[in-house]
mmCIF file of C-alpha atoms in Angstrom:
data_model
loop_
_atom_site.group_PDB
_atom_site.id
_atom_site.type_symbol
_atom_site.label_atom_id
_atom_site.label_comp_id
_atom_site.label_asym_id
_atom_site.label_seq_id
_atom_site.Cartn_x
_atom_site.Cartn_y
_atom_site.Cartn_z
ATOM 1 C CA MET G 1 4.410 14.541 13.695
ATOM 2 C CA ARG G 2 8.002 14.526 12.499
ATOM 3 C CA LYS G 3 8.358 13.874 8.800
ATOM 4 C CA SER G 4 11.642 12.966 7.169
ATOM 5 C CA ALA G 5 10.542 15.060 4.211
ATOM 6 C CA ARG G 6 11.193 18.097 6.394
ATOM 7 C CA LEU G 7 14.770 17.217 7.194
ATOM 8 C CA SER G 8 17.440 19.449 5.751
ATOM 9 C CA ALA G 9 19.615 17.932 3.061
ATOM 10 C CA LEU G 10 22.489 17.820 5.531
ATOM 11 C CA ALA G 11 20.473 15.993 8.159
ATOM 12 C CA ALA G 12 19.176 13.517 5.614
ATOM 13 C CA ALA G 13 22.696 12.792 4.432
ATOM 14 C CA GLY G 14 23.814 12.232 8.001
ATOM 15 C CA LEU G 15 20.924 9.905 8.634
ATOM 16 C CA LEU G 16 21.721 7.834 5.588
ATOM 17 C CA ALA G 17 25.320 7.559 6.680
ATOM 18 C CA LEU G 18 24.229 6.071 9.988
ATOM 19 C CA CYS G 19 21.950 3.379 8.681
ATOM 20 C CA SER G 20 21.640 0.849 5.911
ATOM 21 C CA LEU G 21 20.110 1.808 2.614
ATOM 22 C CA THR G 22 17.245 -0.617 3.139
ATOM 23 C CA ALA G 23 16.327 0.655 6.580
ATOM 24 C CA CYS G 24 16.324 4.280 5.460
ATOM 25 C CA ALA G 25 14.754 3.861 2.035
ATOM 26 C CA ASN G 26 11.521 5.562 3.115
ATOM 27 C CA ASP G 27 13.380 8.572 4.533
ATOM 28 C CA ALA G 28 15.502 8.984 1.413
ATOM 29 C CA ALA G 29 12.519 8.652 -0.905
ATOM 30 C CA SER G 30 10.472 11.175 1.038
ATOM 31 C CA THR G 31 13.270 13.732 1.058
ATOM 32 C CA ALA G 32 13.880 13.347 -2.661
ATOM 33 C CA SER G 33 10.234 13.539 -3.679
ATOM 34 C CA THR G 34 9.009 16.730 -2.071
ATOM 35 C CA GLY G 35 8.119 19.901 -3.903
ATOM 36 C CA SER G 36 7.522 18.701 -7.430
ATOM 37 C CA GLY G 37 6.210 21.175 -9.928
ATOM 38 C CA SER G 38 6.710 21.576 -13.630
ATOM 39 C CA LYS G 39 9.966 23.380 -12.941
ATOM 40 C CA GLY G 40 10.149 23.026 -9.206
ATOM 41 C CA ASP G 41 8.672 26.540 -8.945
ATOM 42 C CA GLY G 42 5.569 25.466 -7.028
ATOM 43 C CA LYS G 43 3.233 27.339 -9.427
ATOM 44 C CA GLY G 44 0.947 24.351 -9.918
ATOM 45 C CA THR G 45 -1.967 23.515 -7.623
ATOM 46 C CA LYS G 46 -0.345 22.281 -4.409
ATOM 47 C CA VAL G 47 -1.364 18.858 -3.085
ATOM 48 C CA LYS G 48 0.220 16.825 -0.300
ATOM 49 C CA ILE G 49 -0.108 13.043 -0.459
ATOM 50 C CA MET G 50 1.005 10.669 2.282
ATOM 51 C CA VAL G 51 2.124 7.236 1.115
ATOM 52 C CA GLY G 52 2.247 4.173 3.352
ATOM 53 C CA GLY G 53 5.817 3.429 2.255
ATOM 54 C CA LEU G 54 7.043 5.151 -0.907
ATOM 55 C CA ASP G 55 9.554 2.417 -1.731
ATOM 56 C CA LYS G 56 7.010 -0.408 -1.495
ATOM 57 C CA VAL G 57 6.152 -1.839 -4.907
ATOM 58 C CA ILE G 58 2.433 -1.970 -4.008
ATOM 59 C CA TYR G 59 2.471 1.849 -3.832
ATOM 60 C CA MET G 60 4.751 2.304 -6.836
ATOM 61 C CA PRO G 61 2.237 4.367 -8.887
ATOM 62 C CA ALA G 62 2.740 7.331 -6.526
ATOM 63 C CA MET G 63 6.438 7.874 -7.205
ATOM 64 C CA LEU G 64 6.214 6.596 -10.776
ATOM 65 C CA THR G 65 3.564 9.190 -11.638
ATOM 66 C CA GLN G 66 5.880 11.889 -10.398
ATOM 67 C CA ARG G 67 8.885 10.459 -12.245
ATOM 68 C CA LEU G 68 6.919 10.235 -15.497
ATOM 69 C CA GLY G 69 5.960 13.899 -15.192
ATOM 70 C CA TYR G 70 2.236 13.260 -15.223
ATOM 71 C CA PHE G 71 1.501 15.416 -12.165
ATOM 72 C CA ASP G 72 3.316 18.296 -13.827
ATOM 73 C CA ALA G 73 1.420 17.733 -17.073
ATOM 74 C CA GLU G 74 -1.830 18.198 -15.157
ATOM 75 C CA GLY G 75 -0.593 21.446 -13.605
ATOM 76 C CA LEU G 76 -0.168 19.953 -10.146
ATOM 77 C CA ASP G 77 2.574 20.553 -7.590
ATOM 78 C CA VAL G 78 2.412 17.254 -5.687
ATOM 79 C CA GLU G 79 4.433 16.703 -2.533
ATOM 80 C CA LEU G 80 4.857 13.021 -1.727
ATOM 81 C CA LEU G 81 5.455 12.206 1.926
ATOM 82 C CA THR G 82 6.000 8.791 3.440
ATOM 83 C CA GLU G 83 5.128 6.814 6.535
ATOM 84 C CA PRO G 84 6.214 3.191 7.068
ATOM 85 C CA ALA G 85 2.656 1.874 7.488
ATOM 86 C CA GLY G 86 -0.693 2.554 5.891
ATOM 87 C CA VAL G 87 -2.428 3.164 9.207
ATOM 88 C CA GLN G 88 -0.013 6.029 9.940
ATOM 89 C CA ALA G 89 -0.677 7.473 6.494
ATOM 90 C CA GLU G 90 -4.394 7.241 7.258
ATOM 91 C CA THR G 91 -3.879 9.169 10.492
ATOM 92 C CA ALA G 92 -2.143 11.994 8.627
ATOM 93 C CA LEU G 93 -5.147 12.300 6.304
ATOM 94 C CA VAL G 94 -7.733 12.345 9.077
ATOM 95 C CA ALA G 95 -5.658 14.921 10.964
ATOM 96 C CA GLY G 96 -5.743 17.196 7.904
ATOM 97 C CA GLN G 97 -1.973 17.170 7.431
ATOM 98 C CA VAL G 98 -2.342 15.966 3.822
ATOM 99 C CA GLN G 99 -5.053 16.069 1.176
ATOM 100 C CA GLY G 100 -4.708 12.462 0.056
ATOM 101 C CA THR G 101 -3.344 9.092 1.094
ATOM 102 C CA VAL G 102 -1.956 6.326 -1.067
ATOM 103 C CA GLY G 103 -2.850 3.292 0.998
ATOM 104 C CA PHE G 104 -5.208 0.338 1.235
ATOM 105 C CA TYR G 105 -8.866 0.833 0.341
ATOM 106 C CA ASP G 106 -9.956 -1.207 3.390
ATOM 107 C CA HIS G 107 -9.200 1.793 5.632
ATOM 108 C CA THR G 108 -12.195 3.622 4.114
ATOM 109 C CA LEU G 109 -14.562 1.012 5.577
ATOM 110 C CA ASP G 110 -12.865 1.041 8.962
ATOM 111 C CA LEU G 111 -12.974 4.841 9.082
ATOM 112 C CA GLN G 112 -16.661 4.955 8.175
ATOM 113 C CA THR G 113 -17.476 2.966 11.317
ATOM 114 C CA LYS G 114 -15.599 5.665 13.248
ATOM 115 C CA GLY G 115 -17.658 8.462 11.746
ATOM 116 C CA LYS G 116 -15.103 9.550 9.124
ATOM 117 C CA ALA G 117 -16.230 10.008 5.504
ATOM 118 C CA VAL G 118 -13.324 8.915 3.309
ATOM 119 C CA GLU G 119 -13.444 7.541 -0.229
ATOM 120 C CA SER G 120 -11.152 5.972 -2.800
ATOM 121 C CA VAL G 121 -11.041 8.116 -5.951
ATOM 122 C CA VAL G 122 -8.802 5.860 -8.059
ATOM 123 C CA GLN G 123 -8.124 2.186 -7.458
ATOM 124 C CA PHE G 124 -4.611 1.003 -8.311
ATOM 125 C CA SER G 125 -5.156 -2.686 -7.657
ATOM 126 C CA HIS G 126 -7.443 -5.704 -7.613
ATOM 127 C CA ALA G 127 -5.258 -7.861 -5.343
ATOM 128 C CA PRO G 128 -3.509 -7.092 -2.036
ATOM 129 C CA GLY G 129 0.055 -7.511 -3.295
ATOM 130 C CA GLU G 130 0.824 -8.989 0.129
ATOM 131 C CA VAL G 131 2.691 -12.192 0.918
ATOM 132 C CA GLU G 132 2.631 -14.246 4.095
ATOM 133 C CA VAL G 133 6.118 -15.635 4.606
ATOM 134 C CA VAL G 134 7.491 -18.021 7.217
ATOM 135 C CA SER G 135 11.045 -17.968 8.509
ATOM 136 C CA ALA G 136 13.499 -20.671 7.518
ATOM 137 C CA LYS G 137 13.621 -21.669 11.201
ATOM 138 C CA ALA G 138 9.839 -22.038 11.565
ATOM 139 C CA ALA G 139 9.140 -23.488 8.115
ATOM 140 C CA GLY G 140 8.717 -26.977 9.518
ATOM 141 C CA ASP G 141 6.106 -25.820 12.027
ATOM 142 C CA ILE G 142 3.948 -23.680 9.725
ATOM 143 C CA SER G 143 2.555 -25.279 6.581
ATOM 144 C CA SER G 144 -0.657 -23.213 6.391
ATOM 145 C CA PRO G 145 -2.479 -20.486 8.347
ATOM 146 C CA LYS G 146 -3.999 -23.312 10.407
ATOM 147 C CA ASP G 147 -0.643 -23.419 12.184
ATOM 148 C CA PHE G 148 -0.711 -19.752 13.305
ATOM 149 C CA LYS G 149 -1.800 -20.734 16.822
ATOM 150 C CA GLY G 150 0.870 -19.753 19.345
ATOM 151 C CA LYS G 151 3.047 -18.084 16.721
ATOM 152 C CA LYS G 152 4.505 -14.581 16.518
ATOM 153 C CA LEU G 153 3.529 -13.024 13.204
ATOM 154 C CA GLY G 154 5.036 -9.852 11.820
ATOM 155 C CA ILE G 155 2.920 -6.972 10.525
ATOM 156 C CA THR G 156 3.866 -3.405 9.626
ATOM 157 C CA SER G 157 1.913 -1.956 12.560
ATOM 158 C CA LEU G 158 -1.207 -2.603 14.601
ATOM 159 C CA GLY G 159 -4.327 -1.534 12.722
ATOM 160 C CA SER G 160 -2.558 -1.774 9.369
ATOM 161 C CA SER G 161 -3.840 -3.720 6.381
ATOM 162 C CA THR G 162 -1.219 -6.398 7.045
ATOM 163 C CA ASP G 163 -2.781 -6.707 10.493
ATOM 164 C CA PHE G 164 -6.257 -6.987 8.956
ATOM 165 C CA LEU G 165 -5.276 -9.633 6.416
ATOM 166 C CA THR G 166 -3.263 -11.695 8.899
ATOM 167 C CA LYS G 167 -6.246 -11.820 11.239
ATOM 168 C CA TYR G 168 -8.517 -12.878 8.393
ATOM 169 C CA LEU G 169 -6.215 -15.701 7.291
ATOM 170 C CA ALA G 170 -6.103 -16.925 10.881
ATOM 171 C CA VAL G 171 -9.860 -16.791 11.498
ATOM 172 C CA LYS G 172 -10.641 -18.326 8.110
ATOM 173 C CA ASN G 173 -8.443 -21.269 9.066
ATOM 174 C CA GLY G 174 -9.852 -21.816 12.536
ATOM 175 C CA VAL G 175 -7.380 -19.783 14.607
ATOM 176 C CA LYS G 176 -8.767 -17.073 16.886
ATOM 177 C CA VAL G 177 -7.111 -13.652 16.832
ATOM 178 C CA SER G 178 -6.331 -14.153 20.519
ATOM 179 C CA GLU G 179 -4.382 -17.328 19.784
ATOM 180 C CA PHE G 180 -1.419 -15.737 17.977
ATOM 181 C CA SER G 181 0.712 -12.658 18.584
ATOM 182 C CA PRO G 182 0.897 -9.869 15.972
ATOM 183 C CA VAL G 183 4.257 -8.106 16.159
ATOM 184 C CA ALA G 184 4.810 -4.672 14.605
ATOM 185 C CA VAL G 185 8.109 -4.921 12.734
ATOM 186 C CA GLY G 186 7.633 -2.563 9.806
ATOM 187 C CA ALA G 187 9.035 -3.608 6.427
ATOM 188 C CA GLY G 188 12.375 -3.872 4.698
ATOM 189 C CA ALA G 189 15.431 -4.372 6.916
ATOM 190 C CA THR G 190 13.480 -4.373 10.202
ATOM 191 C CA PHE G 191 11.125 -7.110 8.992
ATOM 192 C CA ILE G 192 13.948 -9.233 7.619
ATOM 193 C CA SER G 193 16.010 -8.842 10.792
ATOM 194 C CA ALA G 194 13.053 -9.909 12.955
ATOM 195 C CA LEU G 195 12.584 -12.962 10.743
ATOM 196 C CA GLN G 196 16.248 -13.951 10.890
ATOM 197 C CA GLN G 197 16.609 -13.359 14.632
ATOM 198 C CA GLY G 198 13.485 -15.328 15.517
ATOM 199 C CA SER G 199 11.569 -12.339 16.858
ATOM 200 C CA ILE G 200 8.793 -13.473 14.530
ATOM 201 C CA ASP G 201 7.983 -16.902 13.101
ATOM 202 C CA GLY G 202 6.525 -15.444 9.957
ATOM 203 C CA GLY G 203 4.687 -12.375 8.780
ATOM 204 C CA MET G 204 2.999 -10.405 6.053
ATOM 205 C CA THR G 205 4.956 -8.074 3.828
ATOM 206 C CA THR G 206 5.350 -6.886 0.247
ATOM 207 C CA ASP G 207 8.006 -6.488 -2.407
ATOM 208 C CA PRO G 208 10.842 -5.623 -2.461
ATOM 209 C CA THR G 209 11.045 -7.129 1.054
ATOM 210 C CA VAL G 210 9.704 -10.474 -0.206
ATOM 211 C CA ALA G 211 12.289 -10.679 -2.969
ATOM 212 C CA THR G 212 15.081 -9.945 -0.501
ATOM 213 C CA ILE G 213 13.858 -12.604 1.949
ATOM 214 C CA LEU G 214 13.828 -15.232 -0.783
ATOM 215 C CA ASP G 215 17.213 -14.120 -2.081
ATOM 216 C CA LYS G 216 18.727 -14.386 1.409
ATOM 217 C CA LYS G 217 16.957 -17.712 1.968
ATOM 218 C CA ALA G 218 15.639 -16.235 5.197
ATOM 219 C CA GLY G 219 12.162 -17.648 4.632
ATOM 220 C CA ARG G 220 9.661 -19.028 2.177
ATOM 221 C CA VAL G 221 6.280 -17.997 0.784
ATOM 222 C CA LEU G 222 3.236 -19.409 2.570
ATOM 223 C CA VAL G 223 0.388 -17.377 1.016
ATOM 224 C CA ASP G 224 0.928 -15.303 -2.132
ATOM 225 C CA MET G 225 -1.634 -12.570 -2.802
ATOM 226 C CA ARG G 226 0.233 -10.649 -5.491
ATOM 227 C CA THR G 227 -2.107 -11.804 -8.259
ATOM 228 C CA PRO G 228 -5.884 -11.808 -8.742
ATOM 229 C CA GLU G 229 -5.726 -15.622 -8.666
ATOM 230 C CA GLY G 230 -3.886 -15.530 -5.353
ATOM 231 C CA SER G 231 -6.419 -13.089 -3.963
ATOM 232 C CA GLN G 232 -9.289 -15.317 -5.077
ATOM 233 C CA LYS G 233 -7.742 -18.371 -3.443
ATOM 234 C CA ALA G 234 -6.866 -16.713 -0.138
ATOM 235 C CA LEU G 235 -9.707 -14.212 0.244
ATOM 236 C CA GLY G 236 -12.504 -15.499 -1.963
ATOM 237 C CA GLY G 237 -12.559 -12.667 -4.476
ATOM 238 C CA PRO G 238 -10.803 -9.576 -5.830
ATOM 239 C CA TYR G 239 -9.338 -7.445 -3.057
ATOM 240 C CA PRO G 240 -8.907 -3.786 -4.004
ATOM 241 C CA SER G 241 -5.948 -2.595 -1.985
ATOM 242 C CA SER G 242 -3.623 0.262 -2.944
ATOM 243 C CA SER G 243 -5.539 3.349 -3.946
ATOM 244 C CA LEU G 244 -5.685 7.106 -3.583
ATOM 245 C CA TYR G 245 -8.242 7.890 -0.924
ATOM 246 C CA MET G 246 -9.297 11.290 0.351
ATOM 247 C CA GLN G 247 -11.783 12.872 2.734
ATOM 248 C CA THR G 248 -15.149 13.096 1.001
ATOM 249 C CA ASP G 249 -15.721 16.735 1.930
ATOM 250 C CA TRP G 250 -12.374 17.684 0.391
ATOM 251 C CA VAL G 251 -13.163 15.733 -2.770
ATOM 252 C CA ASN G 252 -16.530 17.465 -3.171
ATOM 253 C CA GLY G 253 -14.951 20.872 -2.655
ATOM 254 C CA HIS G 254 -11.974 20.337 -5.015
ATOM 255 C CA LYS G 255 -13.297 18.265 -7.893
ATOM 256 C CA ASP G 256 -11.095 19.899 -10.502
ATOM 257 C CA THR G 257 -7.942 19.088 -8.534
ATOM 258 C CA VAL G 258 -9.101 15.531 -7.810
ATOM 259 C CA GLN G 259 -9.817 15.008 -11.501
ATOM 260 C CA LYS G 260 -6.290 16.107 -12.384
ATOM 261 C CA LEU G 261 -4.833 13.718 -9.824
ATOM 262 C CA VAL G 262 -6.897 10.841 -11.153
ATOM 263 C CA ASN G 263 -5.983 11.705 -14.745
ATOM 264 C CA ALA G 264 -2.311 11.496 -13.803
ATOM 265 C CA PHE G 265 -2.648 8.186 -11.984
ATOM 266 C CA VAL G 266 -4.716 6.567 -14.734
ATOM 267 C CA LYS G 267 -2.038 7.568 -17.260
ATOM 268 C CA THR G 268 0.533 5.869 -15.053
ATOM 269 C CA LEU G 269 -1.489 2.671 -14.703
ATOM 270 C CA LYS G 270 -1.895 2.493 -18.482
ATOM 271 C CA TRP G 271 1.829 3.143 -18.931
ATOM 272 C CA MET G 272 2.655 0.346 -16.468
ATOM 273 C CA SER G 273 0.439 -2.078 -18.373
ATOM 274 C CA THR G 274 2.441 -1.563 -21.578
ATOM 275 C CA HIS G 275 5.987 -1.528 -20.174
ATOM 276 C CA SER G 276 8.217 -4.224 -18.739
ATOM 277 C CA ALA G 277 9.363 -4.526 -15.149
ATOM 278 C CA ALA G 278 12.862 -3.490 -16.252
ATOM 279 C CA GLU G 279 11.519 -0.362 -17.941
ATOM 280 C CA ILE G 280 9.524 0.509 -14.833
ATOM 281 C CA ALA G 281 12.500 -0.083 -12.536
ATOM 282 C CA ALA G 282 14.609 2.238 -14.683
ATOM 283 C CA ARG G 283 12.183 5.083 -13.985
ATOM 284 C CA MET G 284 12.212 4.674 -10.206
ATOM 285 C CA PRO G 285 14.752 6.286 -7.837
ATOM 286 C CA ALA G 286 18.047 4.388 -7.961
ATOM 287 C CA ASP G 287 18.154 3.822 -4.202
ATOM 288 C CA TYR G 288 14.909 1.836 -4.314
ATOM 289 C CA ALA G 289 16.936 -1.030 -5.812
ATOM 290 C CA GLN G 290 19.002 -1.184 -2.608
ATOM 291 C CA GLY G 291 22.112 -2.005 -4.582
ATOM 292 C CA ASP G 292 20.601 -4.887 -6.574
ATOM 293 C CA LYS G 293 18.768 -3.680 -9.669
ATOM 294 C CA ALA G 294 18.094 -7.199 -10.960
ATOM 295 C CA LEU G 295 16.424 -8.220 -7.698
ATOM 296 C CA TYR G 296 14.388 -5.005 -7.605
ATOM 297 C CA THR G 297 13.253 -5.592 -11.180
ATOM 298 C CA GLU G 298 12.203 -9.123 -10.249
ATOM 299 C CA SER G 299 10.199 -7.781 -7.299
ATOM 300 C CA ILE G 300 8.310 -5.436 -9.636
ATOM 301 C CA LYS G 301 7.657 -8.271 -12.083
ATOM 302 C CA SER G 302 6.213 -10.433 -9.290
ATOM 303 C CA THR G 303 3.884 -7.663 -8.109
ATOM 304 C CA LEU G 304 2.724 -6.189 -11.448
ATOM 305 C CA PRO G 305 -0.303 -8.540 -11.753
ATOM 306 C CA MET G 306 -1.945 -6.811 -8.766
ATOM 307 C CA PHE G 307 -2.417 -3.511 -10.610
ATOM 308 C CA THR G 308 -5.409 -2.393 -12.639
ATOM 309 C CA ASP G 309 -4.792 -0.707 -15.984
ATOM 310 C CA ASP G 310 -7.625 1.813 -15.686
ATOM 311 C CA GLY G 311 -8.041 2.757 -12.014
ATOM 312 C CA VAL G 312 -11.559 1.289 -11.871
ATOM 313 C CA MET G 313 -12.830 -0.408 -8.724
ATOM 314 C CA PRO G 314 -12.972 -4.167 -9.474
ATOM 315 C CA GLU G 315 -16.433 -5.708 -9.551
ATOM 316 C CA ASN G 316 -17.357 -7.236 -6.177
ATOM 317 C CA GLY G 317 -14.120 -5.873 -4.705
ATOM 318 C CA PRO G 318 -15.735 -3.772 -1.952
ATOM 319 C CA GLU G 319 -17.903 -6.737 -0.968
ATOM 320 C CA THR G 320 -14.819 -8.965 -0.605
ATOM 321 C CA VAL G 321 -13.121 -6.365 1.586
ATOM 322 C CA GLU G 322 -16.209 -6.048 3.788
ATOM 323 C CA LYS G 323 -16.410 -9.835 4.148
ATOM 324 C CA VAL G 324 -12.755 -10.028 5.148
ATOM 325 C CA LEU G 325 -13.033 -7.251 7.727
ATOM 326 C CA LYS G 326 -16.279 -8.609 9.193
ATOM 327 C CA ALA G 327 -14.558 -11.906 9.943
ATOM 328 C CA PHE G 328 -12.636 -10.348 12.842
ATOM 329 C CA ASN G 329 -13.404 -6.613 13.152
ATOM 330 C CA THR G 330 -16.164 -6.105 15.710
ATOM 331 C CA ASN G 331 -16.667 -2.471 14.661
ATOM 332 C CA ILE G 332 -17.614 -3.564 11.151
ATOM 333 C CA GLN G 333 -19.522 -6.625 12.362
ATOM 334 C CA ASN G 334 -21.795 -4.309 14.341
ATOM 335 C CA ALA G 335 -22.081 -1.586 11.704
ATOM 336 C CA ASP G 336 -24.099 -1.142 8.552
ATOM 337 C CA VAL G 337 -21.339 -0.036 6.186
ATOM 338 C CA ASP G 338 -22.488 1.914 3.130
ATOM 339 C CA LEU G 339 -20.024 0.617 0.553
ATOM 340 C CA ALA G 340 -21.211 3.124 -2.055
ATOM 341 C CA LYS G 341 -19.750 5.892 0.105
ATOM 342 C CA THR G 342 -16.294 4.278 0.382
ATOM 343 C CA TYR G 343 -15.339 4.873 -3.258
ATOM 344 C CA THR G 344 -16.320 6.821 -6.339
ATOM 345 C CA THR G 345 -15.904 6.018 -10.035
ATOM 346 C CA GLU G 346 -16.773 9.555 -11.109
ATOM 347 C CA PHE G 347 -13.200 10.612 -11.782
ATOM 348 C CA VAL G 348 -11.855 7.442 -13.414
ATOM 349 C CA GLU G 349 -14.825 7.416 -15.768
ATOM 350 C CA ALA G 350 -14.013 10.984 -16.796
ATOM 351 C CA ALA G 351 -10.334 10.110 -17.132
ATOM 352 C CA LYS G 352 -11.144 7.374 -19.636
#
């Protein structure tokens, strides 16, 4: 699998020259983030982590932890890689290409039904951080998920968490999954272009894409799940989403390394809870702002409520996720999922 993190500096520069900053944000971030170490010497314990979109605000703790120096402080040499969708990041983990994935917790349940033992070791969030938007052109035809029938709805990719949540919103509101068309359009510039060109009537995405859509008046918010309150209203409870999940066998065989990773992430979550969106934005790579620092800061501010401040799995969170997935996922409907095996609190408890 080709990874932009493996491009030479020259190739990366050429790529950026050929495309917009927004469209190539993932490539640029991945190239810039590889090979951390206390002095870039690689002497720390080496760990590769795949992120389902490094520049997405929902996965911000990954890059922020590196920028704050917390991986280095734990003696870790963490290489952050990026894929545009969580399901692709999941694939990299299962294939053994990386030791960890920063992605949605719901993949751990889906993987268990496929015979894969994967668990969340630190939970970044208690809400999805996702937003269902409708295009300016289709706004008059879609006033709630009840109107999804016959519509083309954008998701990052098939099998992604945006796919899962879109299907749940439809089914919950009386629309069968066969009655609308999910369209894989990624995030950022590709999502916005699809919305503006009418390739999709609406779709599910995250910040900073949401902030850009609103700024361009290309669409409006239909369902906002960036807060615990929004998650409760749309999904019926807390929805643990972004997390660090790893293969259970690897966790059991490398507990010291996992503990160091969790220590670093918990420090970051605590730091985020005591700093403003502007202070957080200032720590992130400059190109993540896509030329508009104020808008990027606003996107962080809108999404901050989704994050936990301690990395602990929210109470009843796994049950909410299972309920959501069972509404449309036949694999989970027909399986007896052992939720206790999809996450562990061992490391966050020690980190506290």
